Short mmCIF file of C-alpha atoms and ligand atoms in Angstrom, two decimals:
data_model
loop_
_atom_site.label_atom_id
_atom_site.label_comp_id
_atom_site.label_asym_id
_atom_site.label_seq_id
_atom_site.Cartn_x
_atom_site.Cartn_y
_atom_site.Cartn_z
CA MET A 21 0.10 6.56 -0.30
CA LYS A 22 -2.84 6.12 -1.97
CA LEU A 23 -3.74 1.94 -2.09
CA ILE A 24 -6.66 0.46 -3.86
CA PHE A 25 -7.76 -2.92 -2.33
CA LEU A 26 -9.31 -5.19 -5.32
CA GLY A 27 -10.03 -9.39 -6.06
CA PRO A 28 -13.26 -11.86 -5.57
CA PRO A 29 -15.93 -11.15 -2.24
CA GLY A 30 -13.94 -13.28 0.29
CA ALA A 31 -10.94 -12.94 -0.65
CA GLY A 32 -9.11 -11.37 2.21
CA LYS A 33 -9.37 -7.45 1.28
CA GLY A 34 -10.57 -6.42 4.90
CA THR A 35 -8.58 -8.58 7.37
CA GLN A 36 -5.12 -7.45 5.02
CA ALA A 37 -6.66 -3.67 4.91
CA ALA A 38 -6.56 -3.09 8.27
CA GLY A 39 -3.32 -4.73 8.90
CA VAL A 40 -1.52 -2.52 5.77
CA SER A 41 -3.55 0.18 6.71
CA ALA A 42 -1.89 0.76 9.65
CA ASN A 43 1.66 0.25 9.09
CA LEU A 44 1.44 2.53 6.01
CA ARG A 45 -0.86 5.11 8.51
CA VAL A 46 -2.74 5.53 6.09
CA PRO A 47 -7.21 5.94 6.82
CA HIS A 48 -8.98 2.90 5.54
CA ILE A 49 -11.96 3.28 3.91
CA SER A 50 -14.35 0.44 3.67
CA THR A 51 -17.02 1.77 1.49
CA GLY A 52 -18.66 -2.38 2.40
CA ASP A 53 -18.19 -1.10 6.81
CA MET A 54 -19.53 2.35 5.01
CA PHE A 55 -22.82 1.13 3.54
CA ARG A 56 -23.46 -1.24 6.83
CA ASN A 57 -22.99 1.10 9.19
CA ALA A 58 -25.52 3.89 7.14
CA VAL A 59 -28.60 0.75 7.46
CA ASN A 60 -28.03 0.91 10.73
CA ASN A 61 -28.16 4.17 11.17
CA LYS A 62 -30.94 4.05 8.07
CA THR A 63 -29.98 7.53 6.65
CA PRO A 64 -31.39 7.93 3.15
CA THR A 65 -27.98 6.60 0.95
CA GLY A 66 -28.39 2.98 3.79
CA VAL A 67 -32.24 2.84 2.97
CA GLU A 68 -31.37 2.80 -0.84
CA ALA A 69 -28.29 0.60 -0.64
CA LYS A 70 -29.86 -2.17 1.23
CA ARG A 71 -32.39 -3.60 -1.01
CA TYR A 72 -29.18 -3.66 -3.23
CA MET A 73 -26.64 -5.53 -0.42
CA ASP A 74 -29.30 -8.06 0.10
CA ALA A 75 -29.65 -8.86 -3.05
CA GLY A 76 -25.98 -9.90 -4.08
CA GLN A 77 -26.16 -6.68 -6.26
CA LEU A 78 -24.15 -3.48 -6.64
CA VAL A 79 -25.42 -0.56 -5.64
CA PRO A 80 -25.73 2.72 -8.42
CA ASP A 81 -22.41 3.91 -8.72
CA SER A 82 -23.70 7.67 -8.44
CA VAL A 83 -24.57 6.87 -4.77
CA VAL A 84 -21.02 5.15 -3.83
CA ILE A 85 -19.15 7.60 -5.78
CA ALA A 86 -20.47 10.23 -3.79
CA MET A 87 -20.07 9.24 -0.77
CA VAL A 88 -16.28 8.41 -1.19
CA LYS A 89 -15.65 11.56 -2.18
CA GLU A 90 -17.07 13.38 0.27
CA ARG A 91 -14.68 10.77 3.06
CA LEU A 92 -10.95 11.52 1.08
CA SER A 93 -11.93 15.32 1.05
CA GLU A 94 -11.87 14.39 5.13
CA PRO A 95 -8.59 15.74 6.45
CA ASP A 96 -7.37 11.86 7.79
CA CYS A 97 -6.68 11.73 3.74
CA ALA A 98 -4.52 13.97 3.16
CA ASN A 99 -1.51 11.58 2.63
CA GLY A 100 -3.15 8.87 1.05
CA TYR A 101 -5.72 6.66 1.49
CA LEU A 102 -6.66 2.47 1.66
CA LEU A 103 -9.82 2.22 -0.55
CA ASP A 104 -11.57 -1.11 -0.05
CA GLY A 105 -14.13 -2.45 -2.45
CA PHE A 106 -14.26 0.99 -3.98
CA PRO A 107 -13.94 0.71 -6.52
CA ARG A 108 -16.16 -1.70 -8.14
CA THR A 109 -16.49 -1.14 -11.49
CA VAL A 110 -15.42 0.94 -14.47
CA GLU A 111 -17.11 3.76 -13.76
CA GLN A 112 -16.24 4.28 -10.22
CA ALA A 113 -12.34 3.72 -11.68
CA GLU A 114 -13.03 6.50 -13.89
CA ALA A 115 -14.59 9.23 -11.57
CA LEU A 116 -11.38 8.00 -8.37
CA GLU A 117 -9.03 9.01 -11.68
CA GLY A 118 -11.00 12.42 -10.94
CA ILE A 119 -10.67 13.44 -7.53
CA SER A 120 -7.31 10.99 -6.14
CA ALA A 121 -6.02 8.85 -8.73
CA PRO A 122 -4.40 5.74 -6.41
CA ASP A 123 -0.72 5.29 -6.82
CA ALA A 124 -1.10 1.65 -6.12
CA VAL A 125 -3.34 -1.07 -6.40
CA ILE A 126 -3.77 -4.47 -4.67
CA ASP A 127 -4.85 -7.08 -6.20
CA ILE A 128 -5.70 -10.39 -3.51
CA GLU A 129 -6.25 -13.43 -5.67
CA VAL A 130 -8.39 -16.67 -4.60
CA PRO A 131 -10.09 -19.38 -7.10
CA ASP A 132 -13.84 -19.32 -6.42
CA GLU A 133 -14.12 -23.05 -5.02
CA ARG A 134 -12.27 -21.21 -1.74
CA LEU A 135 -13.87 -18.02 -1.69
CA PHE A 136 -17.90 -19.48 -0.85
CA ASP A 137 -16.47 -22.02 1.90
CA ARG A 138 -14.67 -18.55 2.82
CA LEU A 139 -18.40 -16.81 2.87
CA THR A 140 -20.32 -19.25 4.47
CA GLY A 141 -17.59 -19.75 7.26
CA ARG A 142 -17.37 -16.69 7.82
CA ARG A 143 -18.76 -14.35 11.16
CA VAL A 144 -18.33 -10.77 11.59
CA CYS A 145 -17.54 -9.33 16.02
CA LYS A 146 -20.04 -6.94 15.79
CA ALA A 147 -18.01 -5.02 18.82
CA CYS A 148 -14.99 -4.32 17.51
CA ARG A 149 -15.57 -5.41 13.31
CA GLY A 150 -13.29 -8.73 13.56
CA THR A 151 -13.37 -11.11 11.29
CA TYR A 152 -13.11 -14.84 11.43
CA HIS A 153 -13.97 -17.81 9.90
CA ILE A 154 -15.87 -20.07 11.73
CA SER A 155 -13.63 -23.38 11.83
CA LYS A 156 -11.50 -21.08 14.73
CA LEU A 157 -13.83 -19.74 17.03
CA ALA A 158 -13.56 -21.50 20.21
CA ASN A 159 -16.95 -20.65 20.70
CA GLU A 160 -19.13 -19.83 17.62
CA THR A 161 -20.75 -16.42 18.59
CA VAL A 162 -17.76 -14.73 20.96
CA CYS A 163 -15.49 -12.68 19.11
CA PRO A 164 -11.57 -13.82 20.53
CA VAL A 165 -10.61 -10.45 20.14
CA CYS A 166 -12.70 -8.78 22.44
CA GLY A 167 -15.30 -10.74 23.38
CA ASN A 168 -18.40 -9.65 22.15
CA GLU A 169 -20.32 -11.81 20.39
CA VAL A 170 -19.82 -12.53 16.70
CA TYR A 171 -22.39 -12.38 14.10
CA GLN A 172 -23.16 -13.98 10.15
CA ARG A 173 -23.47 -11.05 7.16
CA ASP A 174 -26.92 -11.73 5.97
CA ASP A 175 -25.69 -11.23 2.26
CA ASP A 176 -23.06 -14.27 3.23
CA LYS A 177 -25.88 -16.70 3.17
CA PRO A 178 -25.42 -19.04 0.02
CA GLU A 179 -27.87 -17.52 -2.37
CA THR A 180 -26.39 -14.46 -1.86
CA ILE A 181 -22.84 -15.45 -2.15
CA THR A 182 -23.78 -17.59 -5.77
CA LYS A 183 -24.85 -13.90 -7.07
CA ARG A 184 -21.98 -11.44 -5.45
CA LEU A 185 -19.22 -13.82 -7.04
CA GLN A 186 -20.92 -13.25 -10.52
CA VAL A 187 -21.70 -9.96 -9.97
CA TYR A 188 -17.33 -9.51 -9.00
CA HIS A 189 -16.99 -11.44 -12.24
CA GLU A 190 -19.13 -9.33 -14.83
CA ALA A 191 -18.80 -5.61 -12.80
CA THR A 192 -15.36 -5.93 -11.20
CA ALA A 193 -13.02 -8.08 -12.37
CA PRO A 194 -12.44 -6.04 -16.07
CA LEU A 195 -10.70 -3.52 -13.37
CA ILE A 196 -7.87 -6.45 -13.14
CA GLY A 197 -7.13 -5.36 -17.08
CA TYR A 198 -7.77 -1.70 -16.10
CA TYR A 199 -4.56 -1.41 -13.68
CA GLU A 200 -1.59 -3.41 -15.34
CA ALA A 201 -2.70 -1.38 -18.34
CA LYS A 202 -1.54 1.48 -16.03
CA GLY A 203 1.33 0.07 -14.42
CA LYS A 204 -0.55 0.16 -10.93
CA LEU A 205 -1.37 -3.46 -10.64
CA ASN A 206 0.49 -6.01 -7.93
CA ARG A 207 -1.10 -9.72 -7.93
CA ILE A 208 -1.23 -11.40 -4.32
CA ASP A 209 -1.60 -15.11 -4.37
CA GLY A 210 -4.90 -14.63 -1.16
CA ASP A 211 -4.62 -18.56 -1.28
CA ARG A 212 -2.26 -18.65 1.60
CA ASN A 213 -2.39 -18.27 5.49
CA LEU A 214 -2.88 -14.43 6.28
CA GLU A 215 0.74 -13.60 7.16
CA ASP A 216 1.99 -15.29 4.38
CA VAL A 217 -0.39 -12.92 2.65
CA PHE A 218 0.09 -10.02 4.52
CA LYS A 219 4.31 -10.22 3.62
CA ALA A 220 3.83 -10.81 -0.18
CA ILE A 221 1.54 -6.90 0.18
CA LEU A 222 4.18 -4.98 1.75
CA ALA A 223 7.04 -6.87 0.22
CA SER A 224 5.49 -6.06 -3.38
CA LEU A 225 5.05 -1.90 -2.19
CA GLU A 226 8.07 -1.73 -1.37
P1 LIG B 4 -17.62 -8.17 0.39
O1 LIG B 4 -17.16 -8.88 1.40
O2 LIG B 4 -18.58 -9.20 -0.94
O3 LIG B 4 -16.49 -7.94 -0.25
P2 LIG B 4 -18.08 -5.47 1.15
O4 LIG B 4 -18.13 -5.33 2.35
O5 LIG B 4 -17.13 -4.43 -0.37
O6 LIG B 4 -18.17 -6.96 0.96
O7 LIG B 4 -19.41 -4.97 0.31
C1 LIG B 4 -21.18 -5.16 0.66
C2 LIG B 4 -21.37 -5.05 0.17
O8 LIG B 4 -21.74 -3.21 -0.30
C3 LIG B 4 -21.90 -5.27 -1.87
O9 LIG B 4 -21.94 -6.57 -2.52
C4 LIG B 4 -22.66 -3.94 -2.20
O10 LIG B 4 -23.68 -4.73 -2.02
C5 LIG B 4 -22.02 -2.99 -1.24
N1 LIG B 4 -21.02 -2.07 -2.01
C6 LIG B 4 -19.45 -2.24 -1.09
N2 LIG B 4 -19.00 -1.70 -2.29
C7 LIG B 4 -19.33 -0.81 -2.86
C8 LIG B 4 -18.80 -0.21 -4.67
N3 LIG B 4 -18.01 -0.08 -4.66
N4 LIG B 4 -20.13 -0.08 -5.61
C9 LIG B 4 -20.87 -0.27 -5.42
N5 LIG B 4 -21.58 -1.73 -4.43
C10 LIG B 4 -20.65 -1.36 -3.07
ZN1 LIG B 5 -14.22 -8.70 18.50
#
């Protein structure tokens, strides 16, 4: 199964993608996580990507496409993939058609006014990468799953969030129509609890 997860920042793509990839036994490939790793390791890609990420802008298509192409050629992708955060532009989607076209697209939809609160309240675990909303944490700096430290991503600051939502509507939202026209789009209402969204995604794939 080759799957794409589409949706605005804060829609819950990362959380749902982790669960669905385990369920379907295909690798969860998050371009955002790949870039954050590259930034931490100070690789050439990371150094280039950082200035775009900090500004809430997209990393140039050529850089992202090369990175994803290489990742999809690895042996664990032989039975499929779950792409989270890619494609984000029509040019990236066109490139993916030439590399390995998806079977289905999950579009998780959440209204903008809900996204802002979700993103400003988001915390990420340094160790297990789990993401949580601050309102659900007993201790604001401790991961409820593994006990390590949780932090706020640099791009989850209010100024950057506004920019990211604008970029989403301009560059990424056109992909909804793009995949609808191919008959591959599954629309999911993401403004519900995690469990209900998860069930809806699995049901849409049956
Ligand atoms: P979000 O929470 O916005 O979905 P991600 O973790 O997916 O965030 O991505 C963080 C940042 O990494 C983006 O704002 C962007 O700068 C960069 N990035 C990730 N995926 C892509 C992509 N497919 N194309 C361009 N830039 C990307
Ligand atoms: Zn953790």
